[in-house]
Amino acid sequence: MKKKKTLSIQKYLSIFKGLRLPWLFLTLSVAGAILSYLFTLNLADLTADVVSATGDVKKTKLAGYVIAALMVVIGTTASYWFREIAAQKINLSLRIKLWKKLVHLPRNQYDKDGGEGFVSRITTDCTFSSTFFTMMVEFASLAVGVVIYYVELFSTNATISAASILLLPVTVLIAWGYGRLCYLLNLNNQERLSETTEYLIERVYNMPLLRAANMQEKESQAGVQRFATLYKVEIQKGLLASLNTFINGAVPVISMAIVFVVGAGFVNAGAMTAGGVYAFYLVANSAAVLFANIVEYAGSIRGSIGAMERVAETLEQAEEDVKSGEITPKNGKVTVEHVTFGYTGASILNDAEITIPENKLTVIVGSNGAGKSTLFRLLERFYVPKEGAICVNGKAAGEYSVESWRHRIGYMPQDGVLMAGTIRTNLSMGADHLYSDEEINVVVKQLALEPFFASLPDGFDSAVEAGGKNYSGGQRQLLGMMRVLLYDPEILLLDEVTSNLDAHSARQIKGALKEICQSRTVVMIAHDLQTILEADHALILRDGKAVYAGDPRQVLTEINDYRREVMGQ
Amino acid sequence: MNEQSTAKEGKWKSFFCLLAHGKIAWGFVAIGYIISLASGAIALQFSNKMGDLVAGDFSMGTLYGFIWMTALYALFNGLSNIVMTIAQTKSVKNLRTVLWNKLMRLPSSHPMSSKSSEMLSTITVDATTSMTYVLMCLVGIPTAIYFVVLAAIQAASMSTRFLIPIFCLVPVYVVYGIIIGKLNQKTNVKVQTSIGMLTGFLSERLRNLDLIKAYNSQLTEEEAGTEAARKLYKQNCFLTTINTGIILYTLLFDSVCVIMAVLFGSSMIKAGTLRPQEWANFFILLPMVNNMLRSASGMWVNAKGALGFTARISALLEAPEEKTDGKAVDKIGNIALCNVSFSYGEKRVLDRISFTIPMGKRTAIVGYSGSGKSTLLNLIERFYTPDEGVITLAGENIAELELCDYRNKIAYVQQDTGMFSGTVREALLYGITDEKSDDELLDVLKKVSLYEDVQRLPAGLNSKVALWGASLSGGQRQKLVIAREMLKPSPIILLDEPTSALDLTAQSTVFDAILHYFDGRTIVTVTHDLRLIAEADQIVVIDNGMVVAHGIHTELLDRCELYKKLVEEKAFEEVYGE
């Protein structure tokens, strides 16, 4: 059982390593809590006096009560405020720490849960960790409170205290059991919850398919089934929460019953006044509330361990080292030497040997899954080959620093990819300043995009929504093209960058590329024949190998030969 | 001012709409309601017994009565909690089912249809939030009022002067509900927005991490992320401070309650108008009234906060559904578009388009991207209804035909719709009602040259396809979708860029399959693929939402400049030059 999912204390503490924890706030929170516990005792005494005095309330007593009540209020609120602000401070520094880590993780770390899984790690999981931390602090002040109360209780009446302290082991046992239950349920539920969410996401994002296939009736039934599963999960959760409320309500009530029943004996025997019993009850009640809280905290702490484990794991991973190594030379010849690579199982590149001719437009042709995009990812050093090496001037890539390497070799993904901001911020990516109009205009001219920018209301400062949603696929590609040119690498890797452009714009871009190749090396993945024919050099990838390198005009023959070969079997 | 008040009314209306259409588990709500009321009455009895004890009456009768009441009180509290949990969860489930059924039948033109993430959160988050708070309010507030009234009656029976502090408390919590509730709500919205911004920022960056790495801009992004996190921190701190204020307010009033009880009681006892026992009773009662009022105003605040969610749900519940009834489709013929115009919002996409798609022939639609080609197919599929003009099938207005029947006549390969996770077999049979043998399935897979790929999978047709079909390449997905549509006997085939994700070899295989397999049926293709265009019986050239020319390949080359440009003669000759 232990082996399964126990987060070791060291691993847990490693989350907070190097963080500046708000110790002052946390201490003040505990201090506030203790203040309120102490004055609650006073308050109980005074209340009892007030009750017993049967009408004869002295002004000094009342004043004492008011002051004590005020201190409890101040102590409680201050404790709350300091604790919550401390939690927010921890959240913030942990989020920053995690984000800094994520930005620097090597690419292959993202493949496991698709990158976006990390989002919830920062937004949600971080909160769990800090909640855990502040809860521990609160737990500590609770413990102090319980001790303070019981010292007082025992000094008042040892018999009743002994009776009511019996609750302690019971509560602890319940807390343990409850925590265990929470943990087990959460483990199962998370899975079923995400299944249902996945089902819904798929359908909701693909509604046209569902409608075109006339599947409303069947999907309705499937949906009902999913909701029923979800219902089971939620009802378990809900009942568990009710159980918690029940315990929360029952513990103080039971403690009260004990106090009054035992106290009644003393009153009847004349050993205690009714007011004394009431005062005792008030203190015992506060202690019981603390007990009940222990149950609740135990539950949430157990429930959040899984989340913290993920945070700790992420923080443990090694960062990508981008600085060390030689500066990549400016005019280097890039060769791919006997490279074999696969993401998980099967190899995608198989002993591939490729030479990229300088200052030429090279197209890479190949069927789906031949390894074209993977080759680009290796060339950009997002991944490291399993065997063989990518070399510049005969020296393996590992000798050069990643940063300088990526500055020499620019990369443009198929979509162009815009992020929220303005066109200018998007174009200035990777630069140390925002580009001026003059700097951008050079590229605008190069690609003949004047009409496009003339049509934008705010020119280069036009807003870009998240994911570049307010621009068409073609426009995103044009802007991506501008960005890679502004970044000014010597080698450009372009992944089907004209696929969303209309024929006219595509031709314009290709014309511009011709010129760019005078002084730069361009490598392009292409599917359309026209682009292939206009290139200087062509490579055909098949099954992870370069099967052809040479004149683009031969590509068609090559492909047709292959087709005949395959079909002819 | 006026507008604001109507907006508010609209919101409360949404509350009732949810009650009416949300399929609430009324049975459980009723039981929960009864138990809650009973637990209120017990609480009152309990406070009496406790008062007796405090006043010094420790006789066996009082003691047993007290223990008895204590147990009952705890029991009923627990019970009402459990019943209300069941009522809520059941109602949420029912509401989800209603919403899901509604969402699938919304017309595509409904604004919600294009906002997938909103649809999703409506079913998952909004349903839970609104239902929970609405039910809590529905049961909790009457219970609280009931308790306060009972308490007031009891207090009045002891001394009418006790009514004064009770009624003093009421405005305190009305103020609480209105002012603090609003403040809290506003800050909450701000926090949610900040969380949304942070999430948006992070997911955009993490999705495009390749780009960030390629541009060496990790450090810039580090700072930007820190900034986004800091904004959220500030909002959270503000919210915490407000919450602290709320706690301060309630704690202070707890104390004020006790002081009031002491002041009122002591003077009356001195004057001899009140027995100590009564005073003790009241001393216990007043904080309980205070608690009840507080929790009721808290529920009110929560319910008000949830109104935003409720409004979205009721808007959805009241939205019209796709019109499905109509005449059965009894004959297939030419499809004719007559003066069809269509706009997305302000933007006119199609402008008085008229042409005929002849039955059993191949029609290709060409034009620059954004010229309205896909919209045209969506109108024929009846995802949208034309703003003006009509589309007819064999002379019948398609809007008059029975929707299901009509869509069954059409096989539609959409541009980037994929498939749902499940097995290859399930993906192939999606939307297909009649039985298909394995041989039939393998046969169509062969036609789109996917047979070998499927054979290579560990479980063949029964192999799992991952979420979004992610375990397949783009080309394999496209082939699978085409194979799926081949399994349908539909006489009309709509193809939107059916070969866009395929490589050269696969393109021609799939192209052959389309031409031969669908031969004799009405085929409408939106395409850039030169071979598909060249084989068409009719080519329609669309520019800026208008038909600029139609005819066959050789004709159009002669007389349509735009077509010439589009076709890029040179590439065409290269392909067919051999």
mmCIF file of C-alpha atoms in Angstrom, chain B residues 48-242:
data_model
loop_
_atom_site.group_PDB
_atom_site.id
_atom_site.type_symbol
_atom_site.label_atom_id
_atom_site.label_comp_id
_atom_site.label_asym_id
_atom_site.label_seq_id
_atom_site.Cartn_x
_atom_site.Cartn_y
_atom_site.Cartn_z
ATOM 1 C CA ASN B 48 -35.268 25.528 24.592
ATOM 2 C CA LYS B 49 -33.901 22.459 26.301
ATOM 3 C CA MET B 50 -30.451 23.933 26.270
ATOM 4 C CA GLY B 51 -31.815 27.151 27.769
ATOM 5 C CA ASP B 52 -33.370 25.122 30.567
ATOM 6 C CA LEU B 53 -30.038 23.495 31.268
ATOM 7 C CA VAL B 54 -28.158 26.759 31.219
ATOM 8 C CA ALA B 55 -30.692 28.240 33.596
ATOM 9 C CA GLY B 56 -29.796 25.467 36.031
ATOM 10 C CA ASP B 57 -32.638 22.984 35.587
ATOM 11 C CA PHE B 58 -30.691 19.743 35.638
ATOM 12 C CA SER B 59 -33.630 17.433 36.398
ATOM 13 C CA MET B 60 -33.597 14.024 34.670
ATOM 14 C CA GLY B 61 -36.552 15.029 32.481
ATOM 15 C CA THR B 62 -34.812 18.062 31.054
ATOM 16 C CA LEU B 63 -31.580 16.141 30.640
ATOM 17 C CA TYR B 64 -33.148 13.280 28.677
ATOM 18 C CA GLY B 65 -35.198 15.724 26.659
ATOM 19 C CA PHE B 66 -32.002 17.543 25.838
ATOM 20 C CA ILE B 67 -30.102 14.440 24.772
ATOM 21 C CA TRP B 68 -33.049 13.266 22.740
ATOM 22 C CA MET B 69 -33.313 16.600 20.952
ATOM 23 C CA THR B 70 -29.577 16.710 20.382
ATOM 24 C CA ALA B 71 -29.602 13.345 18.683
ATOM 25 C CA LEU B 72 -32.651 14.258 16.600
ATOM 26 C CA TYR B 73 -31.091 17.545 15.593
ATOM 27 C CA ALA B 74 -27.868 15.938 14.414
ATOM 28 C CA LEU B 75 -29.800 13.209 12.618
ATOM 29 C CA PHE B 76 -32.134 15.543 10.777
ATOM 30 C CA ASN B 77 -29.332 17.844 9.773
ATOM 31 C CA GLY B 78 -27.440 14.927 8.290
ATOM 32 C CA LEU B 79 -30.546 13.553 6.608
ATOM 33 C CA SER B 80 -31.516 16.820 4.970
ATOM 34 C CA ASN B 81 -27.987 17.168 3.730
ATOM 35 C CA ILE B 82 -27.994 13.725 2.159
ATOM 36 C CA VAL B 83 -31.409 14.134 0.557
ATOM 37 C CA MET B 84 -30.498 17.519 -0.866
ATOM 38 C CA THR B 85 -27.256 16.110 -2.253
ATOM 39 C CA ILE B 86 -29.195 13.409 -4.044
ATOM 40 C CA ALA B 87 -31.760 15.940 -5.264
ATOM 41 C CA GLN B 88 -29.036 18.187 -6.629
ATOM 42 C CA THR B 89 -26.993 15.495 -8.299
ATOM 43 C CA LYS B 90 -30.050 13.897 -9.874
ATOM 44 C CA SER B 91 -31.277 17.243 -11.118
ATOM 45 C CA VAL B 92 -27.880 18.066 -12.563
ATOM 46 C CA LYS B 93 -27.870 14.761 -14.411
ATOM 47 C CA ASN B 94 -31.326 15.428 -15.816
ATOM 48 C CA LEU B 95 -30.399 18.953 -16.776
ATOM 49 C CA ARG B 96 -27.292 17.711 -18.574
ATOM 50 C CA THR B 97 -29.372 15.272 -20.574
ATOM 51 C CA VAL B 98 -31.819 17.990 -21.537
ATOM 52 C CA LEU B 99 -28.983 20.335 -22.510
ATOM 53 C CA TRP B 100 -27.117 17.719 -24.501
ATOM 54 C CA ASN B 101 -30.207 16.801 -26.488
ATOM 55 C CA LYS B 102 -30.848 20.459 -27.107
ATOM 56 C CA LEU B 103 -27.295 21.195 -28.209
ATOM 57 C CA MET B 104 -27.302 18.469 -30.822
ATOM 58 C CA ARG B 105 -30.500 19.816 -32.317
ATOM 59 C CA LEU B 106 -29.552 23.470 -32.378
ATOM 60 C CA PRO B 107 -29.457 24.965 -35.829
ATOM 61 C CA SER B 108 -25.869 25.574 -36.963
ATOM 62 C CA SER B 109 -26.681 29.240 -37.328
ATOM 63 C CA HIS B 110 -27.317 29.592 -33.595
ATOM 64 C CA PRO B 111 -24.433 31.580 -32.077
ATOM 65 C CA MET B 112 -23.827 28.824 -29.536
ATOM 66 C CA SER B 113 -23.134 26.299 -32.307
ATOM 67 C CA SER B 114 -19.872 27.956 -33.229
ATOM 68 C CA LYS B 115 -18.683 28.330 -29.636
ATOM 69 C CA SER B 116 -17.643 24.813 -28.763
ATOM 70 C CA SER B 117 -15.924 25.634 -25.501
ATOM 71 C CA GLU B 118 -19.034 27.435 -24.286
ATOM 72 C CA MET B 119 -21.197 24.449 -25.155
ATOM 73 C CA LEU B 120 -18.863 22.247 -23.215
ATOM 74 C CA SER B 121 -18.798 24.397 -20.119
ATOM 75 C CA THR B 122 -22.565 24.766 -20.246
ATOM 76 C CA ILE B 123 -22.969 21.025 -19.851
ATOM 77 C CA THR B 124 -20.160 20.472 -17.399
ATOM 78 C CA VAL B 125 -19.818 23.586 -15.235
ATOM 79 C CA ASP B 126 -22.918 25.738 -15.721
ATOM 80 C CA ALA B 127 -25.309 22.858 -15.153
ATOM 81 C CA THR B 128 -23.755 21.989 -11.797
ATOM 82 C CA THR B 129 -23.316 25.546 -10.557
ATOM 83 C CA SER B 130 -26.730 26.863 -11.429
ATOM 84 C CA MET B 131 -28.633 23.785 -10.288
ATOM 85 C CA THR B 132 -26.787 23.566 -6.972
ATOM 86 C CA TYR B 133 -27.359 27.178 -6.036
ATOM 87 C CA VAL B 134 -30.880 27.378 -7.329
ATOM 88 C CA LEU B 135 -31.970 24.357 -5.285
ATOM 89 C CA MET B 136 -30.070 25.501 -2.237
ATOM 90 C CA CYS B 137 -31.839 28.837 -2.420
ATOM 91 C CA LEU B 138 -35.196 27.217 -3.106
ATOM 92 C CA VAL B 139 -35.070 25.058 0.005
ATOM 93 C CA GLY B 140 -32.739 26.986 2.275
ATOM 94 C CA ILE B 141 -34.338 30.417 2.258
ATOM 95 C CA PRO B 142 -37.911 29.313 3.102
ATOM 96 C CA THR B 143 -36.480 27.083 5.838
ATOM 97 C CA ALA B 144 -34.582 30.000 7.306
ATOM 98 C CA ILE B 145 -37.644 32.256 7.181
ATOM 99 C CA TYR B 146 -39.723 29.515 8.785
ATOM 100 C CA PHE B 147 -37.217 29.156 11.596
ATOM 101 C CA VAL B 148 -36.969 32.897 12.189
ATOM 102 C CA VAL B 149 -40.772 33.185 12.333
ATOM 103 C CA LEU B 150 -40.996 30.278 14.805
ATOM 104 C CA ALA B 151 -38.235 31.833 16.890
ATOM 105 C CA ALA B 152 -39.965 35.201 16.818
ATOM 106 C CA ILE B 153 -43.232 33.635 17.992
ATOM 107 C CA GLN B 154 -41.462 31.899 20.827
ATOM 108 C CA ALA B 155 -39.563 35.031 21.807
ATOM 109 C CA ALA B 156 -42.792 37.045 21.732
ATOM 110 C CA SER B 157 -44.422 34.525 24.056
ATOM 111 C CA MET B 158 -41.724 35.307 26.602
ATOM 112 C CA SER B 159 -41.640 39.031 26.060
ATOM 113 C CA THR B 160 -42.638 41.143 23.098
ATOM 114 C CA ARG B 161 -39.554 43.243 23.701
ATOM 115 C CA PHE B 162 -37.445 40.326 22.470
ATOM 116 C CA LEU B 163 -38.812 40.928 19.014
ATOM 117 C CA ILE B 164 -36.766 44.107 18.801
ATOM 118 C CA PRO B 165 -33.313 42.475 18.583
ATOM 119 C CA ILE B 166 -34.643 39.807 16.218
ATOM 120 C CA PHE B 167 -35.990 42.377 13.848
ATOM 121 C CA CYS B 168 -32.834 44.420 14.197
ATOM 122 C CA LEU B 169 -30.934 41.485 12.737
ATOM 123 C CA VAL B 170 -33.055 41.245 9.610
ATOM 124 C CA PRO B 171 -31.892 44.500 7.987
ATOM 125 C CA VAL B 172 -28.316 43.639 8.929
ATOM 126 C CA TYR B 173 -28.458 40.591 6.692
ATOM 127 C CA VAL B 174 -30.449 42.262 3.976
ATOM 128 C CA VAL B 175 -27.615 44.787 3.764
ATOM 129 C CA TYR B 176 -25.190 41.899 3.832
ATOM 130 C CA GLY B 177 -26.982 40.172 0.991
ATOM 131 C CA ILE B 178 -27.145 43.265 -1.166
ATOM 132 C CA ILE B 179 -23.891 45.138 -0.668
ATOM 133 C CA ILE B 180 -21.353 42.529 0.282
ATOM 134 C CA GLY B 181 -22.928 40.031 -2.051
ATOM 135 C CA LYS B 182 -22.521 42.378 -4.966
ATOM 136 C CA LEU B 183 -18.958 43.281 -4.052
ATOM 137 C CA ASN B 184 -18.060 39.663 -3.628
ATOM 138 C CA GLN B 185 -19.637 38.764 -6.939
ATOM 139 C CA LYS B 186 -17.796 41.504 -8.793
ATOM 140 C CA THR B 187 -14.449 40.489 -7.399
ATOM 141 C CA ASN B 188 -15.177 36.872 -8.140
ATOM 142 C CA VAL B 189 -15.827 37.752 -11.751
ATOM 143 C CA LYS B 190 -12.516 39.583 -11.864
ATOM 144 C CA VAL B 191 -10.686 36.613 -10.397
ATOM 145 C CA GLN B 192 -12.345 34.303 -12.908
ATOM 146 C CA THR B 193 -11.292 36.611 -15.736
ATOM 147 C CA SER B 194 -7.718 36.590 -14.471
ATOM 148 C CA ILE B 195 -7.723 32.819 -14.243
ATOM 149 C CA GLY B 196 -9.133 32.705 -17.756
ATOM 150 C CA MET B 197 -6.397 35.011 -18.964
ATOM 151 C CA LEU B 198 -3.700 32.947 -17.322
ATOM 152 C CA THR B 199 -5.145 29.740 -18.743
ATOM 153 C CA GLY B 200 -5.407 31.282 -22.185
ATOM 154 C CA PHE B 201 -1.856 32.542 -22.009
ATOM 155 C CA LEU B 202 -0.471 29.227 -20.850
ATOM 156 C CA SER B 203 -2.319 27.023 -23.283
ATOM 157 C CA GLU B 204 -1.354 29.219 -26.203
ATOM 158 C CA ARG B 205 2.313 29.117 -25.187
ATOM 159 C CA LEU B 206 2.387 25.419 -24.397
ATOM 160 C CA ARG B 207 0.702 24.576 -27.659
ATOM 161 C CA ASN B 208 3.300 26.559 -29.557
ATOM 162 C CA LEU B 209 6.331 25.616 -27.598
ATOM 163 C CA ASP B 210 8.191 24.609 -30.753
ATOM 164 C CA LEU B 211 7.951 28.137 -31.981
ATOM 165 C CA ILE B 212 9.131 29.637 -28.697
ATOM 166 C CA LYS B 213 12.131 27.344 -28.687
ATOM 167 C CA ALA B 214 12.901 27.959 -32.340
ATOM 168 C CA TYR B 215 12.959 31.693 -31.687
ATOM 169 C CA ASN B 216 14.999 31.384 -28.488
ATOM 170 C CA SER B 217 12.388 33.480 -26.717
ATOM 171 C CA GLN B 218 12.088 31.422 -23.536
ATOM 172 C CA LEU B 219 13.165 34.327 -21.356
ATOM 173 C CA THR B 220 10.642 36.750 -22.814
ATOM 174 C CA GLU B 221 7.890 34.210 -22.257
ATOM 175 C CA GLU B 222 9.101 33.610 -18.731
ATOM 176 C CA GLU B 223 8.498 37.252 -17.944
ATOM 177 C CA ALA B 224 5.154 37.397 -19.691
ATOM 178 C CA GLY B 225 3.968 34.346 -17.755
ATOM 179 C CA THR B 226 5.148 35.852 -14.482
ATOM 180 C CA GLU B 227 3.183 38.981 -15.290
ATOM 181 C CA ALA B 228 -0.009 37.003 -15.970
ATOM 182 C CA ALA B 229 0.409 35.065 -12.714
ATOM 183 C CA ARG B 230 1.002 38.287 -10.829
ATOM 184 C CA LYS B 231 -2.240 39.792 -12.123
ATOM 185 C CA LEU B 232 -4.145 36.795 -10.823
ATOM 186 C CA TYR B 233 -2.328 37.146 -7.501
ATOM 187 C CA LYS B 234 -3.471 40.738 -7.133
ATOM 188 C CA GLN B 235 -7.091 39.864 -7.833
ATOM 189 C CA ASN B 236 -6.915 36.972 -5.402
ATOM 190 C CA CYS B 237 -5.474 39.194 -2.686
ATOM 191 C CA PHE B 238 -8.291 41.658 -3.214
ATOM 192 C CA LEU B 239 -10.850 38.863 -2.983
ATOM 193 C CA THR B 240 -9.226 37.594 0.202
ATOM 194 C CA THR B 241 -9.439 41.039 1.738
ATOM 195 C CA ILE B 242 -13.111 41.287 0.898
#
